[in-house]
Coordinates of C-alpha atoms in Angstrom, one line a residue:
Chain I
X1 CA -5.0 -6.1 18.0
X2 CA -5.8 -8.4 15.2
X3 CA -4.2 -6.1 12.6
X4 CA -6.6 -5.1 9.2
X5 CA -9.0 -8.1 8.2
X6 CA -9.9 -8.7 4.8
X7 CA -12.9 -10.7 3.1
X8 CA -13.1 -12.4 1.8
X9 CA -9.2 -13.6 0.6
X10 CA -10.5 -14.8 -2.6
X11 CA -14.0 -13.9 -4.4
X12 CA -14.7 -15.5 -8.1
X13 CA -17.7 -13.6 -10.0
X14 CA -19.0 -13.9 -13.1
X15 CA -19.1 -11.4 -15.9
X16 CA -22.0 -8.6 -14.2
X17 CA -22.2 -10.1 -11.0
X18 CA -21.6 -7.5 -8.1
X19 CA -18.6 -7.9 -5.9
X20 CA -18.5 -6.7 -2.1
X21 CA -15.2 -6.7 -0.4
X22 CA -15.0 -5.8 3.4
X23 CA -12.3 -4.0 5.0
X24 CA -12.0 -4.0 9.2
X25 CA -9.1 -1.8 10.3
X26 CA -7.4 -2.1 13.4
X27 CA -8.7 -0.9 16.2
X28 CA -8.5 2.8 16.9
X29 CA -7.9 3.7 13.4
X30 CA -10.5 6.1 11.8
X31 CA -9.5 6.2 8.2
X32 CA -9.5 3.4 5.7
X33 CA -7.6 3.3 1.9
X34 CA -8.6 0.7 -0.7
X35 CA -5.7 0.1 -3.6
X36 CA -5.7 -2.3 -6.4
X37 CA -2.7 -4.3 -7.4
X38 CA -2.4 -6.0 -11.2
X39 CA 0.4 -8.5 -12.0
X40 CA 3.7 -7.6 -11.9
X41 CA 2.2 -3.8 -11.5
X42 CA 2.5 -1.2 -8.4
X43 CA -0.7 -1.0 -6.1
X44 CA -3.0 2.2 -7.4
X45 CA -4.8 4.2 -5.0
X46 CA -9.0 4.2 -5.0
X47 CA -10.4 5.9 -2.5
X48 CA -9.6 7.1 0.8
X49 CA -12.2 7.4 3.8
X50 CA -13.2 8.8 7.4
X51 CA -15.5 7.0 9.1
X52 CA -19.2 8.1 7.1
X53 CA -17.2 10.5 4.9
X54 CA -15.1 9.7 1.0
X55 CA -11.9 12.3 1.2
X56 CA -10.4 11.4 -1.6
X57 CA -11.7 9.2 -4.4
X58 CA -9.4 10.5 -7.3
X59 CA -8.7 7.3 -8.0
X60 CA -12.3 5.3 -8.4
X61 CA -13.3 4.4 -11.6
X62 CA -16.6 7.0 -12.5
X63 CA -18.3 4.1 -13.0
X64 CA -19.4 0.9 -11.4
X65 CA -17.3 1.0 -8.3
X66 CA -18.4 2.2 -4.3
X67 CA -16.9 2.5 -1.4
X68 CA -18.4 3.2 1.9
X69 CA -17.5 3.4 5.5
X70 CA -19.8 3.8 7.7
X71 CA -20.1 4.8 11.3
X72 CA -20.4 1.3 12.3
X73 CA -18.9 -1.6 10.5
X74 CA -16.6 -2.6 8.0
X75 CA -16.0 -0.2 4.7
X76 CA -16.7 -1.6 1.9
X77 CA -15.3 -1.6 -1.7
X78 CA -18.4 -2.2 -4.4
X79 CA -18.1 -3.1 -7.8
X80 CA -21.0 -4.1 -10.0
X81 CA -21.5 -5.0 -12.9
X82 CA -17.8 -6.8 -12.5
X83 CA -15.7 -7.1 -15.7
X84 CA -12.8 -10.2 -16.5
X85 CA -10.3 -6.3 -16.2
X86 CA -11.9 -6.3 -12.6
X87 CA -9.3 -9.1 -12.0
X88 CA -6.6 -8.0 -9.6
X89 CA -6.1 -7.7 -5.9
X90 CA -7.6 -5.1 -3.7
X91 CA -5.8 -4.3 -0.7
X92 CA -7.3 -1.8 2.2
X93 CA -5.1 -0.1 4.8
X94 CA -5.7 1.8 7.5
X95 CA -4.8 4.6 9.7
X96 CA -4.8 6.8 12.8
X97 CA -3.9 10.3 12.5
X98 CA -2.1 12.0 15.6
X99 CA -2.1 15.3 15.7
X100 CA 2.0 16.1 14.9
X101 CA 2.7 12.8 14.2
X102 CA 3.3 10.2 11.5
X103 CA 0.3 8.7 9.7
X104 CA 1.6 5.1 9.6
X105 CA -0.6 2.8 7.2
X106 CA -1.1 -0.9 7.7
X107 CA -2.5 -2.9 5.4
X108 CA -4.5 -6.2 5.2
X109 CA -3.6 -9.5 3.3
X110 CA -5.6 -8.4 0.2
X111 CA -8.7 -9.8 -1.6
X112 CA -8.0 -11.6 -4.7
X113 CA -10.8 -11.4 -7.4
X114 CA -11.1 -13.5 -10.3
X115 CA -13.9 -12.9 -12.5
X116 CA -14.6 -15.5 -14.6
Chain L
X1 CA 1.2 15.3 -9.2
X2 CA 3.7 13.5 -7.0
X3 CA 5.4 10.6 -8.8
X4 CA 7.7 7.8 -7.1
X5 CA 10.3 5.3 -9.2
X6 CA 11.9 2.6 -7.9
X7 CA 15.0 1.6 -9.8
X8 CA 16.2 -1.4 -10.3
X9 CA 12.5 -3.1 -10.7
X10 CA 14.5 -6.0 -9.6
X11 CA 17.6 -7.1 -8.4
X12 CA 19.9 -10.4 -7.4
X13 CA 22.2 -10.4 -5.4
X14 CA 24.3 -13.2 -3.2
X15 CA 23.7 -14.4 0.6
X16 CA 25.7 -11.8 3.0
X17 CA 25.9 -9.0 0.9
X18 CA 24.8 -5.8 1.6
X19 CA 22.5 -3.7 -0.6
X20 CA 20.8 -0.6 -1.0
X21 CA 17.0 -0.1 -2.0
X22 CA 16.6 2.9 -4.3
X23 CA 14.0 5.5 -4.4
X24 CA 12.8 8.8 -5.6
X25 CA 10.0 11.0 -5.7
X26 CA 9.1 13.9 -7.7
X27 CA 7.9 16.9 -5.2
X28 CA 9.9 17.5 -2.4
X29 CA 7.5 18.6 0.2
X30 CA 6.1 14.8 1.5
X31 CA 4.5 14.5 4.8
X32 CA 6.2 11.1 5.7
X33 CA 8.1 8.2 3.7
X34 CA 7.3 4.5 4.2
X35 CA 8.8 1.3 3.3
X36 CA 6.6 -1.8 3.0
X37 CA 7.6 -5.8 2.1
X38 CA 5.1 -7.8 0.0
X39 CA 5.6 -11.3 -0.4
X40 CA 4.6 -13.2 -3.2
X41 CA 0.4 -13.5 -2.9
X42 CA 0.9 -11.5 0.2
X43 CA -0.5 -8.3 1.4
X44 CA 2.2 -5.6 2.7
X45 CA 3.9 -5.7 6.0
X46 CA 5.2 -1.6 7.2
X47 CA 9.2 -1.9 7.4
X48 CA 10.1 1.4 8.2
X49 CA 8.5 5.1 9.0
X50 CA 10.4 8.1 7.8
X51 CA 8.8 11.8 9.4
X52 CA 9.5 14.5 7.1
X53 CA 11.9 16.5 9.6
X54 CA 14.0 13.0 10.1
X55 CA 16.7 12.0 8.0
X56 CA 16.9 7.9 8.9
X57 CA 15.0 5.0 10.8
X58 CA 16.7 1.6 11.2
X59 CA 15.1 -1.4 12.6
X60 CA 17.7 -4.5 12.8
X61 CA 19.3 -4.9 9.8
X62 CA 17.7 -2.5 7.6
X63 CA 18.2 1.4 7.7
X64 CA 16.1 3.7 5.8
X65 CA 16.9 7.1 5.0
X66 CA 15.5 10.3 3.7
X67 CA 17.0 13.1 1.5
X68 CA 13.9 15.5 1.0
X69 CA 16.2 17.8 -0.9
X70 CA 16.9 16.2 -3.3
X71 CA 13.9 13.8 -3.8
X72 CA 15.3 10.4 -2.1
X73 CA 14.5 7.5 -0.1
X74 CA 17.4 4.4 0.4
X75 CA 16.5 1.2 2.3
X76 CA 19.8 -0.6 3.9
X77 CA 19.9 -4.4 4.5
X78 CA 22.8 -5.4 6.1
X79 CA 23.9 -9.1 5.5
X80 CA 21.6 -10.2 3.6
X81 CA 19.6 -13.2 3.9
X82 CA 17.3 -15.5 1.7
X83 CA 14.4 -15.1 3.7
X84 CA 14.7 -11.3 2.7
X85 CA 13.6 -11.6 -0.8
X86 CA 10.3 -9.6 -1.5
X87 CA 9.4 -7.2 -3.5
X88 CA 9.9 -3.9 -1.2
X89 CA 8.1 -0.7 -2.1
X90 CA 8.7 2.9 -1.6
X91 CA 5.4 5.2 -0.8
X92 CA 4.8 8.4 0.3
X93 CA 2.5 10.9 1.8
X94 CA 2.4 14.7 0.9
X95 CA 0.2 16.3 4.1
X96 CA -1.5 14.1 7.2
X97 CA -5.0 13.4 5.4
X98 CA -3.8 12.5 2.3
X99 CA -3.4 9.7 0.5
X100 CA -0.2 7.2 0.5
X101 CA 1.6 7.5 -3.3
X102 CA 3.7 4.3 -4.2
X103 CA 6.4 3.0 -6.2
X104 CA 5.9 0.2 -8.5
X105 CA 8.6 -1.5 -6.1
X106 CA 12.1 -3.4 -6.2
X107 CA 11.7 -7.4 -6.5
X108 CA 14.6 -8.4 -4.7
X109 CA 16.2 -11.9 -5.2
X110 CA 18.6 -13.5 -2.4
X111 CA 21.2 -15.8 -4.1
X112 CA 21.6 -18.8 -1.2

């Protein structure tokens, strides 16, 4: 099991560019989170997904920023239009809920975005 | 709206020693407690798993335990070394399907 994969680990845009960051989760795992971290500040939740279904996006900015995952692939976090406060480092974790049990998250080694 | 604090935000303390990892959350009724590691430019790595209806987890030298009463999380580290300093967050969970709620974290420094 190769654990969450990330890509890419580092992504540079320019001012308005779109920005597509991937998220595999392990295997077996149905549901995906996406969180940003800023320097020297705590990671904020995005979005949560099931596979081809957003539960909880209470956290995505209304504007300019996606998320998808579909019934095959990678989910996807989507930014367009990226702004130099886009800067930070998205990390996606994922999940598999047993019935009963814990819901253990595991996380990938982040994407770093510099927008430039 | 469930709130966690992690206090100190950082902390330094000498090879050997042990410490404890504080942290608290605002409502009571969480699903399941976790304690993560992030390394500098790192993503996080899952330490320990607390189920609501447990009171502690240990794994080697760290112990994590869980007060729901009254709102607290400790993490443990017995004999502390210097490949042990992180920063190590707190986050929490309040049902199954829903999402994980962290702390901003404690950076911890290990004196050699």
């Amino acid at each position: 099991n190769a654990g969450v994969m990330q890509n890419p680990r580092h992504l540079v845009r320019r001012r308005g560019q779109e920005a597509r960051l991937r998220c595999s989760p392990m295997k077996g795992h149905s549901h995906v989170y996406w969180y940003r971290q800023l320097p020297e500040e705590g990671l904020k939740f995005m979005v949560y997904l099931q596979k081809e279904n957003i539960i909880d996006e209470s956290g995505m900015p209304k504007e300019r920023f996606s998320a998808e995952f579909p019934k095959e692939g990678p989910s996807i976090l989507r930014i367009q239009q990226v702004v130099r406060g886009d800067s930070a480092a998205y990390f996606c974790a994922s999940s598999q809920t047993v019935p009963g049990g814990p819901t253990e998250a595991f996380f990938g080694q982040g994407t770093r975005l510099t927008v430039v | 709206k469930q709130e966690v604090t992690q206090i100190p935000a950082a902390l330094s303390v000498p090879e050997g020693e042990n410490l404890v990892l504080n942290c608290s959350f605002t409502d009571s009724a969480i699903y399941n407690l976790q304690w993560f590691r992030q390394d500098p430019g790192k993503g996080l790595t899952s330490l320990l798993l607390i189920q609501s209806s447990q009171r502690e987890q240990t794994s080697g030298r760290l112990n994590a335990s869980l007060d729901k009463s009254s709102g607290r999380s400790t993490l443990y580290i017995a004999a502390s070394q210097p490949g042990d300093s992180a920063t190590y967050l707190c986050a929490d969970s309040m049902n199954r399907d829903d999402k994980i709620i962290f702390g901003k974290g404690t950076r911890l420094h290990i004196l050699p």
